[in-house]
mmCIF file of C-alpha atoms and ligand atoms in Angstrom:
data_model
loop_
_atom_site.group_PDB
_atom_site.id
_atom_site.type_symbol
_atom_site.label_atom_id
_atom_site.label_comp_id
_atom_site.label_asym_id
_atom_site.label_seq_id
_atom_site.Cartn_x
_atom_site.Cartn_y
_atom_site.Cartn_z
ATOM 1 C CA MET A 4 -7.456 -3.484 -13.212
ATOM 2 C CA PRO A 5 -5.164 -5.250 -15.168
ATOM 3 C CA ILE A 6 -2.185 -3.252 -16.922
ATOM 4 C CA THR A 7 -2.524 -3.341 -20.610
ATOM 5 C CA THR A 8 1.279 -3.101 -21.945
ATOM 6 C CA ASN A 9 0.122 -1.940 -25.432
ATOM 7 C CA ALA A 10 -1.690 1.040 -24.299
ATOM 8 C CA TYR A 11 1.577 2.373 -22.774
ATOM 9 C CA THR A 12 3.159 1.715 -26.091
ATOM 10 C CA LYS A 13 0.597 3.879 -27.801
ATOM 11 C CA TYR A 14 0.766 6.443 -25.073
ATOM 12 C CA PHE A 15 4.680 6.933 -25.539
ATOM 13 C CA GLN A 16 4.508 6.876 -29.588
ATOM 14 C CA GLU A 17 1.788 9.399 -29.251
ATOM 15 C CA ARG A 18 3.533 11.667 -26.997
ATOM 16 C CA PHE A 19 7.144 11.252 -28.621
ATOM 17 C CA GLY A 20 6.855 9.538 -31.943
ATOM 18 C CA ARG A 21 8.773 6.698 -31.594
ATOM 19 C CA GLU A 22 9.291 3.052 -30.379
ATOM 20 C CA PRO A 23 9.827 2.640 -26.520
ATOM 21 C CA LEU A 24 11.182 -0.011 -24.498
ATOM 22 C CA LEU A 25 8.881 -1.506 -21.869
ATOM 23 C CA PHE A 26 9.660 -2.373 -18.364
ATOM 24 C CA LEU A 27 7.289 -3.620 -15.370
ATOM 25 C CA ALA A 28 8.140 -3.277 -12.186
ATOM 26 C CA PRO A 29 5.948 -5.082 -9.406
ATOM 27 C CA GLY A 30 4.565 -4.083 -5.965
ATOM 28 C CA ARG A 31 5.472 -6.183 -2.892
ATOM 29 C CA ILE A 32 3.723 -7.771 -0.004
ATOM 30 C CA ASN A 33 5.581 -8.548 3.140
ATOM 31 C CA LEU A 34 4.018 -12.182 4.572
ATOM 32 C CA ILE A 35 5.875 -11.365 7.952
ATOM 33 C CA GLY A 36 9.046 -9.544 9.590
ATOM 34 C CA GLU A 37 7.793 -6.091 9.822
ATOM 35 C CA HIS A 38 9.856 -3.299 10.979
ATOM 36 C CA VAL A 39 12.835 -5.403 11.337
ATOM 37 C CA ASP A 40 14.620 -4.658 7.790
ATOM 38 C CA TYR A 41 16.511 -1.678 9.217
ATOM 39 C CA ASN A 42 17.155 -4.081 12.405
ATOM 40 C CA ASP A 43 19.416 -6.375 10.325
ATOM 41 C CA GLY A 44 16.579 -8.891 10.845
ATOM 42 C CA PHE A 45 14.758 -11.587 8.505
ATOM 43 C CA VAL A 46 11.770 -10.525 6.492
ATOM 44 C CA MET A 47 9.562 -12.686 4.159
ATOM 45 C CA PRO A 48 8.241 -10.436 1.350
ATOM 46 C CA ALA A 49 6.990 -11.104 -2.092
ATOM 47 C CA ALA A 50 6.627 -9.318 -5.424
ATOM 48 C CA VAL A 51 3.040 -9.116 -6.506
ATOM 49 C CA ASP A 52 1.203 -9.049 -9.677
ATOM 50 C CA ARG A 53 0.669 -5.059 -9.307
ATOM 51 C CA HIS A 54 2.957 -3.161 -11.154
ATOM 52 C CA MET A 55 4.428 0.147 -12.254
ATOM 53 C CA ILE A 56 5.048 0.514 -16.119
ATOM 54 C CA PHE A 57 7.263 2.496 -17.945
ATOM 55 C CA ALA A 58 7.556 3.004 -21.644
ATOM 56 C CA ILE A 59 10.908 4.518 -22.027
ATOM 57 C CA ALA A 60 13.764 5.691 -24.800
ATOM 58 C CA PRO A 61 16.673 7.576 -24.581
ATOM 59 C CA ASN A 62 16.755 10.901 -26.265
ATOM 60 C CA ASP A 63 20.379 11.862 -27.084
ATOM 61 C CA ASN A 64 20.040 14.923 -24.913
ATOM 62 C CA ASP A 65 20.589 15.812 -21.306
ATOM 63 C CA ARG A 66 16.976 16.441 -20.692
ATOM 64 C CA CYS A 67 14.312 13.895 -18.916
ATOM 65 C CA ASN A 68 10.919 14.208 -20.261
ATOM 66 C CA ILE A 69 8.589 12.086 -17.996
ATOM 67 C CA TYR A 70 4.748 11.728 -18.109
ATOM 68 C CA ALA A 71 2.842 10.352 -15.256
ATOM 69 C CA GLN A 72 -0.121 8.678 -17.094
ATOM 70 C CA ASP A 73 -2.262 8.220 -13.786
ATOM 71 C CA PHE A 74 -1.808 11.661 -12.643
ATOM 72 C CA LYS A 75 -2.080 13.323 -16.241
ATOM 73 C CA GLU A 76 1.088 15.217 -15.643
ATOM 74 C CA GLY A 77 4.244 16.031 -16.936
ATOM 75 C CA VAL A 78 7.616 17.304 -16.093
ATOM 76 C CA THR A 79 10.952 18.014 -17.749
ATOM 77 C CA PHE A 80 13.993 18.676 -15.987
ATOM 78 C CA SER A 81 17.736 18.594 -16.774
ATOM 79 C CA LEU A 82 20.084 15.925 -15.796
ATOM 80 C CA ASN A 83 22.485 18.682 -14.392
ATOM 81 C CA GLU A 84 19.958 20.409 -12.105
ATOM 82 C CA LEU A 85 17.917 18.044 -9.883
ATOM 83 C CA ASN A 86 15.715 20.277 -7.878
ATOM 84 C CA PRO A 87 13.292 18.030 -6.141
ATOM 85 C CA GLY A 88 9.731 19.102 -6.860
ATOM 86 C CA GLU A 89 6.562 17.010 -6.796
ATOM 87 C CA THR A 90 6.571 13.802 -5.012
ATOM 88 C CA TRP A 91 6.736 11.521 -7.849
ATOM 89 C CA VAL A 92 9.327 13.244 -9.610
ATOM 90 C CA ASN A 93 11.782 13.155 -6.507
ATOM 91 C CA TYR A 94 12.051 9.493 -6.480
ATOM 92 C CA LEU A 95 13.185 9.624 -9.963
ATOM 93 C CA MET A 96 15.371 12.241 -9.256
ATOM 94 C CA GLY A 97 17.206 10.518 -6.563
ATOM 95 C CA VAL A 98 17.343 7.285 -8.790
ATOM 96 C CA ILE A 99 19.316 9.204 -11.308
ATOM 97 C CA GLU A 100 21.661 10.751 -8.265
ATOM 98 C CA GLY A 101 22.319 7.498 -7.202
ATOM 99 C CA PHE A 102 23.788 6.557 -10.478
ATOM 100 C CA ALA A 103 25.654 9.917 -10.795
ATOM 101 C CA GLN A 104 27.155 9.041 -7.210
ATOM 102 C CA ARG A 105 28.562 5.855 -8.651
ATOM 103 C CA GLY A 106 30.021 7.909 -11.851
ATOM 104 C CA LEU A 107 27.772 6.202 -14.333
ATOM 105 C CA PRO A 108 26.849 7.484 -17.672
ATOM 106 C CA VAL A 109 23.216 8.138 -17.652
ATOM 107 C CA LYS A 110 21.724 10.364 -20.280
ATOM 108 C CA GLY A 111 18.219 12.018 -20.924
ATOM 109 C CA VAL A 112 15.255 9.801 -21.318
ATOM 110 C CA ASP A 113 11.604 10.031 -22.652
ATOM 111 C CA CYS A 114 9.281 8.093 -20.451
ATOM 112 C CA VAL A 115 5.588 7.581 -19.958
ATOM 113 C CA PHE A 116 4.741 5.335 -16.872
ATOM 114 C CA GLY A 117 1.809 4.612 -14.570
ATOM 115 C CA GLY A 118 0.434 1.391 -13.009
ATOM 116 C CA ASN A 119 -1.969 -0.419 -11.006
ATOM 117 C CA ILE A 120 -0.392 -0.282 -7.616
ATOM 118 C CA LEU A 121 -2.616 2.164 -5.824
ATOM 119 C CA ALA A 122 -0.389 4.627 -3.907
ATOM 120 C CA GLY A 123 -0.630 4.527 -0.290
ATOM 121 C CA SER A 124 -1.914 0.938 -0.146
ATOM 122 C CA GLY A 125 1.187 -0.457 1.467
ATOM 123 C CA LEU A 126 2.266 -2.334 -1.652
ATOM 124 C CA SER A 127 5.196 -0.122 -2.082
ATOM 125 C CA SER A 128 4.523 1.804 -5.312
ATOM 126 C CA SER A 129 7.610 3.953 -4.482
ATOM 127 C CA ALA A 130 9.700 1.261 -4.570
ATOM 128 C CA ALA A 131 8.219 -0.117 -7.585
ATOM 129 C CA LEU A 132 8.760 3.274 -9.125
ATOM 130 C CA CYS A 133 12.504 3.906 -8.102
ATOM 131 C CA CYS A 134 13.348 -0.030 -8.924
ATOM 132 C CA GLY A 135 11.791 -0.067 -12.517
ATOM 133 C CA PHE A 136 13.190 3.480 -13.125
ATOM 134 C CA GLY A 137 16.648 2.259 -11.991
ATOM 135 C CA PHE A 138 16.402 -0.959 -14.132
ATOM 136 C CA ALA A 139 15.418 0.933 -17.246
ATOM 137 C CA LEU A 140 18.271 3.459 -17.081
ATOM 138 C CA ASN A 141 20.816 0.465 -16.159
ATOM 139 C CA GLU A 142 19.725 -1.463 -19.235
ATOM 140 C CA ILE A 143 19.337 1.574 -21.692
ATOM 141 C CA PHE A 144 22.526 3.056 -20.997
ATOM 142 C CA GLY A 145 24.665 -0.322 -20.345
ATOM 143 C CA CYS A 146 25.749 0.731 -16.701
ATOM 144 C CA GLY A 147 26.056 -3.148 -15.774
ATOM 145 C CA LEU A 148 24.663 -2.686 -11.908
ATOM 146 C CA SER A 149 23.705 -5.771 -10.305
ATOM 147 C CA ARG A 150 20.052 -5.898 -8.848
ATOM 148 C CA LEU A 151 21.558 -5.693 -5.275
ATOM 149 C CA GLU A 152 23.023 -2.287 -6.466
ATOM 150 C CA LEU A 153 19.594 -1.194 -8.107
ATOM 151 C CA ALA A 154 17.905 -1.825 -4.839
ATOM 152 C CA LYS A 155 20.361 0.193 -2.981
ATOM 153 C CA ILE A 156 20.022 3.023 -5.600
ATOM 154 C CA ALA A 157 16.189 2.894 -4.982
ATOM 155 C CA GLN A 158 16.810 2.811 -1.411
ATOM 156 C CA PHE A 159 19.019 5.939 -1.404
ATOM 157 C CA SER A 160 16.357 7.740 -3.276
ATOM 158 C CA GLU A 161 13.634 7.082 -0.849
ATOM 159 C CA HIS A 162 16.168 8.112 1.775
ATOM 160 C CA GLN A 163 17.347 11.320 0.215
ATOM 161 C CA PHE A 164 14.854 12.615 -2.093
ATOM 162 C CA ALA A 165 11.445 11.194 -0.292
ATOM 163 C CA GLY A 166 12.932 11.853 3.309
ATOM 164 C CA VAL A 167 11.927 8.106 4.401
ATOM 165 C CA ASN A 168 14.779 6.570 6.391
ATOM 166 C CA CYS A 169 13.225 3.009 4.975
ATOM 167 C CA GLY A 170 15.150 -0.366 5.283
ATOM 168 C CA ILE A 171 15.673 -2.093 2.014
ATOM 169 C CA MET A 172 13.238 -4.966 2.058
ATOM 170 C CA ASP A 173 10.435 -3.201 -0.446
ATOM 171 C CA GLN A 174 13.110 -2.327 -3.214
ATOM 172 C CA TYR A 175 14.870 -6.132 -2.491
ATOM 173 C CA ALA A 176 11.506 -7.630 -3.018
ATOM 174 C CA SER A 177 10.613 -5.433 -5.969
ATOM 175 C CA LEU A 178 13.789 -6.482 -7.795
ATOM 176 C CA PHE A 179 14.310 -10.108 -6.736
ATOM 177 C CA GLY A 180 10.703 -11.659 -6.752
ATOM 178 C CA LYS A 181 9.877 -14.904 -8.203
ATOM 179 C CA GLU A 182 6.567 -16.419 -9.549
ATOM 180 C CA GLY A 183 4.964 -18.547 -6.981
ATOM 181 C CA TYR A 184 7.536 -17.498 -4.159
ATOM 182 C CA VAL A 185 8.321 -15.827 -1.193
ATOM 183 C CA LEU A 186 11.690 -14.387 -0.230
ATOM 184 C CA MET A 187 13.525 -15.174 2.916
ATOM 185 C CA LEU A 188 15.817 -12.359 3.127
ATOM 186 C CA ASP A 189 18.401 -11.800 5.490
ATOM 187 C CA CYS A 190 18.737 -8.176 5.487
ATOM 188 C CA ARG A 191 22.207 -8.119 7.180
ATOM 189 C CA ALA A 192 23.886 -10.238 4.399
ATOM 190 C CA LEU A 193 21.598 -9.181 1.908
ATOM 191 C CA THR A 194 21.224 -12.543 0.560
ATOM 192 C CA HIS A 195 18.074 -14.501 0.156
ATOM 193 C CA GLY A 196 16.281 -18.003 -0.501
ATOM 194 C CA TYR A 197 13.311 -18.724 -2.187
ATOM 195 C CA LEU A 198 10.062 -20.698 -0.368
ATOM 196 C CA PRO A 199 7.654 -21.809 -2.484
ATOM 197 C CA PHE A 200 3.880 -20.651 -1.876
ATOM 198 C CA LYS A 201 1.444 -22.413 -3.986
ATOM 199 C CA PHE A 202 -1.389 -23.992 -2.088
ATOM 200 C CA ASP A 203 -4.421 -25.805 -3.694
ATOM 201 C CA GLU A 204 -6.747 -24.579 -1.668
ATOM 202 C CA VAL A 205 -5.850 -21.380 -0.271
ATOM 203 C CA GLU A 206 -5.087 -17.934 -1.793
ATOM 204 C CA ILE A 207 -3.970 -14.520 -0.552
ATOM 205 C CA LEU A 208 -6.647 -12.026 -0.362
ATOM 206 C CA LEU A 209 -5.661 -8.461 0.105
ATOM 207 C CA ILE A 210 -8.341 -6.060 1.604
ATOM 208 C CA ASP A 211 -7.457 -2.450 1.189
ATOM 209 C CA THR A 212 -8.444 -0.015 4.397
ATOM 210 C CA LYS A 213 -8.312 2.893 2.090
ATOM 211 C CA VAL A 214 -6.552 4.636 4.615
ATOM 212 C CA LYS A 215 -3.952 6.056 3.115
ATOM 213 C CA HIS A 216 -0.656 5.954 5.165
ATOM 214 C CA SER A 217 1.750 8.280 5.151
ATOM 215 C CA LEU A 218 5.293 7.195 5.688
ATOM 216 C CA GLY A 219 7.051 10.463 4.878
ATOM 217 C CA ALA A 220 5.256 11.651 8.404
ATOM 218 C CA SER A 221 7.850 11.386 11.085
ATOM 219 C CA ALA A 222 6.187 8.248 12.657
ATOM 220 C CA TYR A 223 8.419 5.660 10.559
ATOM 221 C CA ASN A 224 11.480 7.490 11.389
ATOM 222 C CA ASN A 225 10.534 7.950 14.763
ATOM 223 C CA ARG A 226 10.061 3.762 15.134
ATOM 224 C CA ARG A 227 13.633 3.514 13.562
ATOM 225 C CA GLN A 228 15.142 5.851 15.989
ATOM 226 C CA SER A 229 13.744 4.248 19.300
ATOM 227 C CA CYS A 230 15.423 0.878 17.908
ATOM 228 C CA GLU A 231 18.586 2.803 17.281
ATOM 229 C CA GLU A 232 18.487 4.403 20.868
ATOM 230 C CA GLY A 233 17.625 0.733 22.117
ATOM 231 C CA VAL A 234 20.985 -0.677 20.445
ATOM 232 C CA HIS A 235 22.982 2.240 21.649
ATOM 233 C CA VAL A 236 22.174 1.412 25.159
ATOM 234 C CA LEU A 237 22.612 -2.393 24.722
ATOM 235 C CA LYS A 238 25.729 -1.984 22.921
ATOM 236 C CA ASN A 239 27.136 -0.397 26.319
ATOM 237 C CA LYS A 240 26.691 -3.951 28.062
ATOM 238 C CA PHE A 241 27.023 -5.899 25.237
ATOM 239 C CA PRO A 242 29.729 -4.792 22.635
ATOM 240 C CA LYS A 243 28.792 -7.482 20.328
ATOM 241 C CA ILE A 244 25.316 -6.188 19.892
ATOM 242 C CA GLN A 245 25.253 -4.162 16.582
ATOM 243 C CA ALA A 246 21.481 -4.061 15.534
ATOM 244 C CA LEU A 247 18.652 -5.723 17.366
ATOM 245 C CA ARG A 248 18.920 -8.911 15.670
ATOM 246 C CA ASP A 249 21.953 -9.543 18.082
ATOM 247 C CA ALA A 250 19.880 -8.956 21.014
ATOM 248 C CA ASP A 251 17.501 -11.318 23.053
ATOM 249 C CA LEU A 252 14.549 -10.534 25.295
ATOM 250 C CA LYS A 253 17.048 -11.302 28.136
ATOM 251 C CA SER A 254 19.465 -8.779 27.156
ATOM 252 C CA LEU A 255 17.010 -6.153 26.439
ATOM 253 C CA GLU A 256 15.395 -6.990 30.197
ATOM 254 C CA SER A 257 18.773 -6.511 31.681
ATOM 255 C CA VAL A 258 19.251 -2.832 30.580
ATOM 256 C CA ARG A 259 15.351 -2.039 30.916
ATOM 257 C CA ALA A 260 16.071 0.442 33.613
ATOM 258 C CA GLU A 261 18.282 2.485 31.297
ATOM 259 C CA LEU A 262 15.463 3.119 28.388
ATOM 260 C CA SER A 263 12.412 4.464 28.347
ATOM 261 C CA GLU A 264 9.165 2.576 28.518
ATOM 262 C CA GLU A 265 8.403 3.457 24.718
ATOM 263 C CA THR A 266 12.081 2.056 23.428
ATOM 264 C CA PHE A 267 11.689 -0.863 25.537
ATOM 265 C CA VAL A 268 8.274 -1.781 24.144
ATOM 266 C CA LYS A 269 9.509 -0.699 20.512
ATOM 267 C CA CYS A 270 12.628 -3.072 20.828
ATOM 268 C CA LYS A 271 10.919 -5.753 22.463
ATOM 269 C CA PHE A 272 8.360 -6.147 19.312
ATOM 270 C CA VAL A 273 11.293 -6.045 16.747
ATOM 271 C CA ILE A 274 13.458 -9.042 18.765
ATOM 272 C CA ASN A 275 9.856 -10.954 18.838
ATOM 273 C CA GLU A 276 9.279 -10.550 15.170
ATOM 274 C CA ILE A 277 12.429 -11.486 14.464
ATOM 275 C CA ASP A 278 11.894 -14.609 15.944
ATOM 276 C CA ARG A 279 8.432 -14.957 14.500
ATOM 277 C CA THR A 280 9.909 -14.735 11.088
ATOM 278 C CA LYS A 281 12.226 -17.403 11.504
ATOM 279 C CA ARG A 282 9.335 -19.659 13.274
ATOM 280 C CA ALA A 283 7.310 -18.744 10.496
ATOM 281 C CA ALA A 284 9.683 -19.524 7.757
ATOM 282 C CA LYS A 285 10.162 -23.125 9.593
ATOM 283 C CA PHE A 286 6.199 -23.585 9.495
ATOM 284 C CA LEU A 287 6.016 -22.983 5.686
ATOM 285 C CA LYS A 288 8.876 -25.460 4.984
ATOM 286 C CA GLU A 289 6.759 -28.208 6.803
ATOM 287 C CA ASP A 290 3.720 -27.131 4.866
ATOM 288 C CA ASN A 291 1.711 -26.164 8.293
ATOM 289 C CA LEU A 292 -0.006 -22.895 6.930
ATOM 290 C CA LYS A 293 -2.025 -23.108 10.317
ATOM 291 C CA GLY A 294 1.023 -22.332 12.462
ATOM 292 C CA PHE A 295 2.336 -19.865 10.095
ATOM 293 C CA GLY A 296 -1.108 -18.077 10.349
ATOM 294 C CA GLN A 297 -0.712 -17.969 13.838
ATOM 295 C CA MET A 298 2.742 -16.164 13.671
ATOM 296 C CA MET A 299 0.612 -13.636 11.286
ATOM 297 C CA TYR A 300 -1.877 -13.061 13.657
ATOM 298 C CA GLU A 301 0.643 -12.562 16.563
ATOM 299 C CA SER A 302 2.874 -10.205 14.350
ATOM 300 C CA HIS A 303 -0.277 -8.218 13.552
ATOM 301 C CA TRP A 304 -1.286 -7.557 17.464
ATOM 302 C CA GLY A 305 2.570 -6.471 18.207
ATOM 303 C CA LEU A 306 2.381 -4.210 15.513
ATOM 304 C CA SER A 307 -0.893 -2.751 16.596
ATOM 305 C CA LYS A 308 -0.368 -2.601 20.530
ATOM 306 C CA GLU A 309 3.607 -2.532 20.763
ATOM 307 C CA TYR A 310 4.983 -0.944 17.494
ATOM 308 C CA ASP A 311 1.649 1.387 17.460
ATOM 309 C CA VAL A 312 1.682 1.458 13.482
ATOM 310 C CA SER A 313 -2.061 -0.019 13.090
ATOM 311 C CA CYS A 314 -5.240 1.672 12.756
ATOM 312 C CA PRO A 315 -8.829 0.885 13.817
ATOM 313 C CA GLU A 316 -9.400 0.068 10.313
ATOM 314 C CA SER A 317 -6.710 -2.849 9.687
ATOM 315 C CA ASP A 318 -7.492 -3.835 13.186
ATOM 316 C CA LEU A 319 -10.921 -4.715 12.732
ATOM 317 C CA LEU A 320 -10.238 -6.476 9.375
ATOM 318 C CA VAL A 321 -7.724 -8.470 11.349
ATOM 319 C CA THR A 322 -10.463 -9.316 14.207
ATOM 320 C CA LEU A 323 -12.750 -10.445 11.516
ATOM 321 C CA ALA A 324 -10.549 -12.855 9.809
ATOM 322 C CA SER A 325 -9.420 -14.230 13.444
ATOM 323 C CA GLU A 326 -13.136 -15.020 13.779
ATOM 324 C CA THR A 327 -13.189 -17.580 11.108
ATOM 325 C CA SER A 328 -10.989 -20.717 10.553
ATOM 326 C CA ASP A 329 -11.205 -20.105 6.867
ATOM 327 C CA VAL A 330 -8.642 -17.540 7.494
ATOM 328 C CA LEU A 331 -5.477 -18.946 8.272
ATOM 329 C CA GLY A 332 -3.633 -16.171 8.975
ATOM 330 C CA ALA A 333 -4.149 -12.153 8.619
ATOM 331 C CA ARG A 334 -2.261 -9.290 9.304
ATOM 332 C CA GLN A 335 -1.494 -5.425 8.174
ATOM 333 C CA THR A 336 1.139 -5.178 5.385
ATOM 334 C CA GLY A 337 3.823 -2.915 5.050
ATOM 335 C CA GLY A 338 4.922 0.385 6.955
ATOM 336 C CA GLY A 339 1.525 0.688 8.362
ATOM 337 C CA PHE A 340 -1.005 3.299 9.744
ATOM 338 C CA GLY A 341 -3.774 1.804 7.255
ATOM 339 C CA GLY A 342 -2.990 -0.024 3.646
ATOM 340 C CA CYS A 343 -3.906 -3.496 2.872
ATOM 341 C CA THR A 344 -4.350 -6.396 5.008
ATOM 342 C CA ILE A 345 -3.122 -9.796 3.828
ATOM 343 C CA ASN A 346 -5.475 -12.652 4.425
ATOM 344 C CA LEU A 347 -4.522 -16.369 3.952
ATOM 345 C CA ILE A 348 -7.871 -17.926 3.179
ATOM 346 C CA ARG A 349 -9.443 -20.694 1.952
ATOM 347 C CA LYS A 350 -10.722 -20.204 -1.808
ATOM 348 C CA ALA A 351 -13.874 -21.730 -1.102
ATOM 349 C CA ALA A 352 -14.624 -18.798 1.643
ATOM 350 C CA VAL A 353 -13.591 -15.772 -0.292
ATOM 351 C CA LYS A 354 -17.007 -14.528 -1.444
ATOM 352 C CA SER A 355 -18.945 -15.237 1.938
ATOM 353 C CA PHE A 356 -16.106 -13.448 4.019
ATOM 354 C CA SER A 357 -15.523 -10.590 1.658
ATOM 355 C CA GLU A 358 -19.454 -10.071 1.847
ATOM 356 C CA LYS A 359 -19.245 -10.457 5.872
ATOM 357 C CA VAL A 360 -16.445 -8.047 6.336
ATOM 358 C CA ARG A 361 -17.795 -5.244 3.564
ATOM 359 C CA GLN A 362 -20.924 -5.247 5.447
ATOM 360 C CA LYS A 363 -19.088 -4.713 8.988
ATOM 361 C CA TYR A 364 -16.501 -2.319 7.423
ATOM 362 C CA VAL A 365 -19.106 -0.254 5.998
ATOM 363 C CA ALA A 366 -21.284 -0.139 9.155
ATOM 364 C CA THR A 367 -18.257 0.897 11.654
ATOM 365 C CA PHE A 368 -16.284 3.128 9.098
ATOM 366 C CA GLU A 369 -18.873 4.546 6.628
ATOM 367 C CA LYS A 370 -16.669 3.512 3.380
ATOM 368 C CA GLU A 371 -16.130 0.593 1.268
ATOM 369 C CA PRO A 372 -12.681 -1.423 1.759
ATOM 370 C CA ASP A 373 -11.339 -3.057 -1.485
ATOM 371 C CA PHE A 374 -10.816 -6.812 -1.881
ATOM 372 C CA TYR A 375 -8.513 -8.232 -4.422
ATOM 373 C CA SER A 376 -6.835 -11.706 -4.664
ATOM 374 C CA ILE A 377 -3.133 -11.541 -5.793
ATOM 375 C CA ASN A 378 -0.664 -13.696 -6.927
ATOM 376 C CA LEU A 379 3.198 -13.640 -6.228
ATOM 377 C CA ALA A 380 5.150 -12.363 -9.625
ATOM 378 C CA SER A 381 8.718 -12.274 -10.912
ATOM 379 C CA GLY A 382 10.975 -9.246 -10.278
ATOM 380 C CA VAL A 383 11.787 -6.145 -12.240
ATOM 381 C CA HIS A 384 11.973 -7.100 -15.920
ATOM 382 C CA ILE A 385 11.987 -5.925 -19.518
ATOM 383 C CA GLU A 386 8.611 -6.704 -21.294
ATOM 384 C CA LYS A 387 9.302 -8.043 -24.796
HETATM 385 C C1 GLA B 428 8.169 0.142 4.829
HETATM 386 C C2 GLA B 428 9.897 0.307 4.542
HETATM 387 C C3 GLA B 428 10.283 -0.943 4.400
HETATM 388 C C4 GLA B 428 9.826 -1.539 5.778
HETATM 389 C C5 GLA B 428 8.477 -1.705 5.883
HETATM 390 C C6 GLA B 428 8.217 -2.299 7.582
HETATM 391 O O1 GLA B 428 7.671 -0.642 3.518
HETATM 392 O O2 GLA B 428 9.984 0.857 3.286
HETATM 393 O O3 GLA B 428 11.601 -0.793 4.502
HETATM 394 O O4 GLA B 428 10.363 -1.114 6.941
HETATM 395 O O5 GLA B 428 8.003 -0.284 6.019
HETATM 396 O O6 GLA B 428 8.376 -3.549 7.396
#
């Protein structure tokens, strides 16, 4: 469902009796480079045309009155008393705390927000929530923060107030996205380039498994811990290795006896995934979508068999995709355990492929997947 910005102006006017400013914050997909952002690696995300929208205005006191349109739920809290409560409020409080820690003068706001990024679909609605809210506060109160600083605040919120020890990819993509482009983000330098991603005959089809991932669950943090354990051991032998980005398969193999099998396999996946992402970028620059797609498939099976963050539903979708030459590449996107698969598919085949997948998916799992084609969109912005 497209977002109607006018509707949000109206919701705000009805609730607060004045005019709001409107801000849009996109969700993101990740083409390749999964679970490598917290290993200082390279990732290739893009902002997509699914958004969180904020109708918001300052209210001249120290209270925030926030209404979540999609949940039909309102919360009021004082800026001086940030007591985490329901999940979505935590994210916003975390952002405010991030401003406060920088000594920035945020005051109270009235806000109605909502959107069309389904929570749990792997498109990072939480990053869009934090980035959009932070961007709005920055504009309204003239704090002068850069997009990178805002990404860091949004990440901080996720760490502190939601308990997910995430990397910075999602926040970065939501803030720095560019229409028609993917980002090649260096997660160590925190710099990026843009690669055009527009093809006449191929589109990006998302298939939502409808399996809601729960990143808060310790699984994500456990994976991160395995990587840190690996680095700890590698560092003893190779002091220059500060993150898995600095390791290669040879160095990893040389310390294998000191690692648990679990840690070894997880680190191996990450080292390979960083390499795949660089190769994928090269294929993309050469307009070689077949080569690019191959990297996506390899990434998926690494996530499934080695990193262990897939699920039977995502695996079936990727298997079905790999059975037709019309899908050049497919993989589960995001943190994992469900959510969406991304499919690079020939436009002419979208209908027949979707129908075939629907039938098999329903027959296997007795539930309907969702299909939607997406476009690559611009990062967080004010809607004029
Ligand atoms: C989640 C995290 C990101 C990243 C991905 C996996 O989306 O928020 O930082 O680690 O998982 O690539």
